Short mmCIF file of C-alpha atoms and ligand atoms in Angstrom, two decimals:
data_model
loop_
_atom_site.label_atom_id
_atom_site.label_comp_id
_atom_site.label_asym_id
_atom_site.label_seq_id
_atom_site.Cartn_x
_atom_site.Cartn_y
_atom_site.Cartn_z
CA MET A 1 -40.38 -51.85 -83.08
CA ASN A 2 -37.88 -53.58 -85.35
CA GLN A 3 -35.31 -52.00 -87.65
CA ASP A 4 -37.57 -52.36 -90.80
CA GLN A 5 -40.45 -50.61 -88.93
CA LEU A 6 -38.40 -47.93 -87.85
CA LYS A 7 -36.86 -47.20 -91.15
CA ARG A 8 -40.76 -47.04 -92.44
CA GLU A 9 -41.46 -44.65 -89.88
CA ALA A 10 -38.82 -42.39 -91.06
CA ALA A 11 -39.54 -42.67 -94.73
CA LEU A 12 -43.26 -41.94 -94.09
CA ARG A 13 -42.35 -38.73 -92.12
CA ALA A 14 -40.28 -37.68 -95.13
CA LEU A 15 -43.51 -37.80 -97.47
CA GLN A 16 -44.83 -34.74 -95.77
CA TYR A 17 -42.14 -32.60 -97.12
CA VAL A 18 -42.57 -33.73 -100.74
CA PRO A 19 -43.38 -30.84 -102.75
CA LYS A 20 -46.34 -30.86 -105.12
CA GLY A 21 -45.72 -30.38 -108.84
CA ALA A 22 -41.89 -30.63 -108.62
CA ILE A 23 -39.27 -33.12 -109.64
CA LEU A 24 -38.26 -35.26 -106.95
CA GLY A 25 -34.84 -36.80 -106.27
CA VAL A 26 -34.86 -40.46 -105.01
CA GLY A 27 -32.06 -42.38 -103.24
CA THR A 28 -31.36 -45.91 -102.76
CA GLY A 29 -31.84 -48.56 -100.07
CA SER A 30 -34.35 -50.26 -98.08
CA THR A 31 -35.14 -47.04 -96.12
CA VAL A 32 -35.80 -45.35 -99.50
CA ASN A 33 -37.88 -48.57 -100.66
CA PHE A 34 -40.52 -47.55 -97.82
CA PHE A 35 -40.44 -44.09 -98.98
CA ILE A 36 -40.98 -45.11 -102.71
CA ASP A 37 -43.76 -47.28 -101.80
CA GLY A 38 -45.22 -44.16 -99.74
CA LEU A 39 -44.86 -41.91 -103.09
CA ALA A 40 -47.14 -44.30 -104.80
CA ALA A 41 -50.17 -42.68 -102.98
CA ILE A 42 -49.19 -39.38 -104.08
CA LYS A 43 -47.87 -40.05 -107.63
CA ASP A 44 -50.20 -37.87 -109.13
CA GLN A 45 -48.72 -34.78 -107.42
CA ILE A 46 -45.26 -35.65 -108.87
CA PRO A 47 -44.64 -34.80 -112.24
CA GLY A 48 -41.29 -37.10 -112.27
CA THR A 49 -38.35 -38.25 -110.37
CA VAL A 50 -34.62 -38.58 -110.89
CA SER A 51 -33.34 -41.80 -109.63
CA SER A 52 -29.84 -42.78 -108.07
CA SER A 53 -29.80 -46.39 -109.12
CA VAL A 54 -31.23 -49.06 -111.50
CA LYS A 55 -32.88 -50.63 -108.47
CA SER A 56 -34.70 -47.51 -107.33
CA THR A 57 -35.74 -46.78 -111.13
CA GLU A 58 -37.19 -50.14 -111.48
CA ARG A 59 -39.25 -49.85 -108.28
CA LEU A 60 -40.59 -46.33 -109.16
CA LEU A 61 -41.61 -47.35 -112.72
CA ALA A 62 -43.25 -50.56 -111.28
CA LEU A 63 -45.24 -48.27 -109.00
CA GLY A 64 -45.98 -45.96 -112.11
CA ILE A 65 -44.19 -43.07 -110.96
CA LYS A 66 -42.28 -41.32 -113.76
CA VAL A 67 -38.45 -41.38 -114.08
CA LEU A 68 -36.50 -38.63 -115.79
CA GLU A 69 -33.06 -38.30 -116.71
CA LEU A 70 -31.29 -35.84 -114.65
CA ASN A 71 -29.52 -34.35 -117.74
CA GLU A 72 -33.08 -33.60 -119.45
CA VAL A 73 -34.37 -32.07 -116.44
CA LEU A 74 -31.47 -29.83 -115.86
CA ALA A 75 -31.35 -29.10 -119.51
CA ALA A 76 -35.10 -28.11 -119.25
CA GLY A 77 -34.30 -25.43 -116.35
CA GLN A 78 -36.43 -27.42 -113.98
CA PRO A 79 -35.40 -27.32 -110.38
CA ILE A 80 -35.29 -30.55 -108.01
CA PRO A 81 -36.00 -28.74 -104.69
CA LEU A 82 -35.73 -32.04 -102.70
CA TYR A 83 -33.84 -35.12 -102.74
CA VAL A 84 -34.57 -37.90 -100.04
CA ASP A 85 -32.07 -40.72 -99.45
CA GLY A 86 -30.99 -42.91 -96.63
CA ALA A 87 -27.60 -43.37 -95.19
CA ASP A 88 -25.11 -45.75 -93.38
CA GLU A 89 -24.07 -43.37 -90.84
CA ALA A 90 -24.73 -39.96 -89.60
CA ASN A 91 -23.15 -37.65 -87.27
CA ASP A 92 -24.38 -34.40 -85.40
CA ARG A 93 -23.25 -32.07 -88.36
CA LEU A 94 -25.39 -34.27 -90.64
CA GLU A 95 -22.42 -35.50 -92.46
CA LEU A 96 -22.91 -39.04 -93.66
CA ILE A 97 -21.21 -42.12 -94.82
CA LYS A 98 -23.34 -43.56 -97.75
CA GLY A 99 -22.67 -46.37 -100.51
CA GLY A 100 -23.79 -49.48 -98.36
CA GLY A 101 -25.97 -50.23 -101.39
CA GLY A 102 -23.29 -49.22 -103.90
CA ALA A 103 -25.13 -46.38 -105.22
CA LEU A 104 -22.95 -43.49 -103.95
CA THR A 105 -21.77 -41.78 -106.97
CA ARG A 106 -25.17 -41.29 -108.43
CA GLU A 107 -26.62 -40.42 -104.98
CA LYS A 108 -23.80 -37.68 -104.49
CA ILE A 109 -24.60 -36.21 -107.99
CA ILE A 110 -28.47 -35.72 -107.26
CA ALA A 111 -27.68 -34.54 -103.58
CA GLN A 112 -25.57 -32.06 -105.19
CA ALA A 113 -28.20 -31.21 -108.08
CA ALA A 114 -31.01 -30.78 -105.38
CA GLY A 115 -32.08 -27.64 -103.26
CA GLN A 116 -32.68 -29.72 -100.23
CA PHE A 117 -31.47 -32.72 -99.23
CA ILE A 118 -33.50 -35.09 -96.56
CA CYS A 119 -31.85 -38.09 -94.84
CA ILE A 120 -34.09 -40.80 -93.65
CA VAL A 121 -32.48 -43.07 -90.86
CA ASP A 122 -33.23 -45.21 -87.93
CA GLN A 123 -31.51 -44.28 -84.78
CA SER A 124 -28.77 -47.01 -85.16
CA LYS A 125 -27.23 -45.08 -87.74
CA CYS A 126 -26.66 -42.01 -85.66
CA VAL A 127 -22.84 -42.16 -84.30
CA PRO A 128 -20.54 -39.25 -82.65
CA VAL A 129 -17.89 -40.31 -85.05
CA LEU A 130 -18.03 -41.57 -88.60
CA GLY A 131 -16.03 -44.71 -89.57
CA ARG A 132 -17.69 -47.59 -87.61
CA PHE A 133 -19.37 -48.27 -90.92
CA PRO A 134 -16.85 -49.20 -93.54
CA LEU A 135 -16.50 -46.40 -95.96
CA PRO A 136 -17.16 -47.31 -99.43
CA VAL A 137 -15.07 -45.97 -102.19
CA GLU A 138 -16.22 -46.27 -106.04
CA VAL A 139 -13.02 -47.17 -108.15
CA VAL A 140 -12.17 -47.47 -111.74
CA PRO A 141 -11.35 -51.13 -111.84
CA MET A 142 -7.65 -50.67 -113.00
CA ALA A 143 -6.89 -48.64 -109.82
CA GLU A 144 -7.91 -51.21 -107.37
CA GLN A 145 -4.54 -52.07 -106.15
CA MET A 146 -3.21 -48.40 -106.00
CA VAL A 147 -6.30 -47.04 -104.08
CA ALA A 148 -6.15 -49.98 -101.88
CA ALA A 149 -2.57 -49.26 -100.93
CA GLN A 150 -3.58 -45.48 -100.40
CA LEU A 151 -6.37 -46.45 -98.09
CA ARG A 152 -4.14 -48.87 -96.19
CA ALA A 153 -1.63 -45.74 -95.78
CA LEU A 154 -4.33 -43.94 -94.05
CA GLY A 155 -4.71 -47.02 -91.29
CA ALA A 156 -7.73 -48.59 -93.02
CA GLU A 157 -8.02 -52.17 -94.13
CA ALA A 158 -9.34 -52.16 -98.07
CA ARG A 159 -11.83 -54.93 -98.80
CA LEU A 160 -13.05 -55.21 -102.25
CA ARG A 161 -16.72 -55.72 -102.35
CA SER A 162 -16.91 -59.01 -103.67
CA GLY A 163 -18.83 -59.94 -106.83
CA PHE A 164 -20.24 -56.20 -106.96
CA ILE A 165 -20.18 -54.10 -110.06
CA THR A 166 -21.69 -50.48 -109.56
CA ASP A 167 -24.37 -49.13 -112.06
CA ASN A 168 -21.43 -47.16 -113.35
CA GLY A 169 -19.36 -50.32 -114.11
CA ASN A 170 -16.77 -49.81 -111.35
CA ILE A 171 -15.81 -51.77 -108.43
CA ILE A 172 -16.22 -50.68 -104.44
CA LEU A 173 -13.20 -50.62 -101.99
CA ASP A 174 -14.60 -50.56 -98.36
CA ALA A 175 -12.39 -49.10 -96.07
CA HIS A 176 -12.52 -50.45 -92.37
CA GLY A 177 -11.32 -49.29 -89.02
CA LEU A 178 -11.15 -45.54 -89.86
CA ARG A 179 -11.95 -42.93 -87.28
CA ILE A 180 -13.15 -39.97 -89.44
CA GLU A 181 -12.79 -36.91 -87.22
CA ASP A 182 -12.48 -34.41 -90.14
CA ALA A 183 -15.00 -35.83 -92.67
CA ARG A 184 -14.61 -32.75 -95.02
CA ALA A 185 -10.93 -33.12 -95.25
CA LEU A 186 -11.01 -36.85 -95.84
CA GLU A 187 -13.58 -36.52 -98.45
CA THR A 188 -11.37 -33.84 -100.29
CA LEU A 189 -8.34 -35.96 -100.00
CA ILE A 190 -9.56 -39.53 -101.34
CA ASN A 191 -11.66 -37.60 -103.90
CA GLN A 192 -8.49 -36.41 -105.56
CA TRP A 193 -6.82 -39.62 -105.78
CA PRO A 194 -6.57 -40.94 -109.49
CA GLY A 195 -9.03 -43.74 -109.90
CA VAL A 196 -11.51 -42.77 -107.32
CA VAL A 197 -14.79 -41.87 -108.89
CA THR A 198 -16.75 -41.03 -105.50
CA VAL A 199 -15.85 -41.41 -102.04
CA GLY A 200 -18.94 -42.41 -99.82
CA LEU A 201 -18.59 -39.24 -97.54
CA PHE A 202 -21.37 -36.67 -97.83
CA ALA A 203 -19.55 -33.77 -95.80
CA HIS A 204 -19.06 -31.03 -98.27
CA ARG A 205 -22.65 -31.46 -99.09
CA PRO A 206 -24.12 -32.89 -95.94
CA ALA A 207 -27.88 -33.36 -95.23
CA ASP A 208 -30.00 -30.65 -94.66
CA ARG A 209 -32.31 -32.43 -92.47
CA LEU A 210 -31.90 -35.67 -90.52
CA ILE A 211 -35.36 -37.71 -89.74
CA ILE A 212 -34.60 -40.19 -87.16
CA ALA A 213 -36.81 -43.14 -86.08
CA SER A 214 -36.48 -44.43 -82.75
CA PRO A 215 -38.62 -46.74 -80.51
CA GLU A 216 -39.52 -43.14 -78.78
CA GLY A 217 -40.71 -41.76 -82.00
CA VAL A 218 -39.62 -39.89 -84.93
CA ARG A 219 -37.33 -36.77 -84.30
CA GLU A 220 -35.89 -34.46 -86.96
CA GLN A 221 -32.61 -32.52 -86.83
CA ALA A 222 -31.98 -29.70 -89.04
CA GLY A 223 -28.44 -28.67 -90.48
CA ALA A 224 -27.09 -25.32 -90.07
CA ALA A 225 -28.42 -24.08 -93.34
CA ALA A 226 -31.84 -25.24 -92.94
CA ALA A 227 -31.84 -24.17 -89.21
CA ARG A 228 -31.17 -20.62 -90.20
CA ALA A 229 -33.97 -20.53 -92.72
CA GLY A 230 -36.20 -21.79 -90.23
C1 LIG B 301 -26.82 -46.64 -101.05
C2 LIG B 301 -26.98 -45.98 -99.58
C3 LIG B 301 -28.07 -46.18 -98.75
O1 LIG B 301 -28.75 -44.92 -98.42
C4 LIG B 301 -27.57 -46.66 -97.36
O2 LIG B 301 -26.92 -47.85 -97.52
C5 LIG B 301 -28.65 -47.15 -96.36
O3 LIG B 301 -29.30 -48.33 -96.71
P1 LIG B 301 -30.34 -48.84 -95.98
O4 LIG B 301 -31.60 -47.61 -95.83
O5 LIG B 301 -30.89 -49.96 -96.67
O6 LIG B 301 -30.12 -49.06 -94.57
O7 LIG B 301 -26.21 -45.20 -99.50
O8 LIG B 301 -25.82 -46.54 -101.76
#
């Protein structure tokens, strides 16, 4: 099986968790695209979605799946019981690096708003220590040099993602060469630098469940909270 087939397997497994009659949070990326395509078959059961990127919104709408604004959903007091998204890396604590597709800020917002976060990956994304994948940081353009210097002071090589502007009008700095032993501490640190919109570490709000596809089959790992709930 190639990587795309594995991504598809993980995405299809997540479909079984989609609650009927509830607003669904939808992430961004090639793995999520398989999930969105699978949603088309059950779209009558989904009153609407909230989307983490323009790209996902376009794909959802093209399949006739309704997309709502997060603010209107929350203002109406409607819950978002589930958010499904991919990741660039995941560790055993279900802490993630995300933002390879540049949608990290909206992804983090919806992950925070949702009751449960299911992350869908192929096995190549699972690592003992985060950081092999360059850590994306969304930055307000005028802070580029300042934030790059701060990332260098942490031992990273900060590279501007060339020709890329986020859906929020910002730039991405990719921090190469970090070995992230304490993801929560690093998330807290980088997030409080002026000019940083979001760092692509999902450690304070990790996934609740990881669905991992490998050539041996699809397995699942529950995070601490999900495991306690059974
Ligand atoms: C986008 C993301 C994606 O979830 C991440 O990059 C994984 O993408 P893919 O499923 O294409 O491997 O965080 O911002």
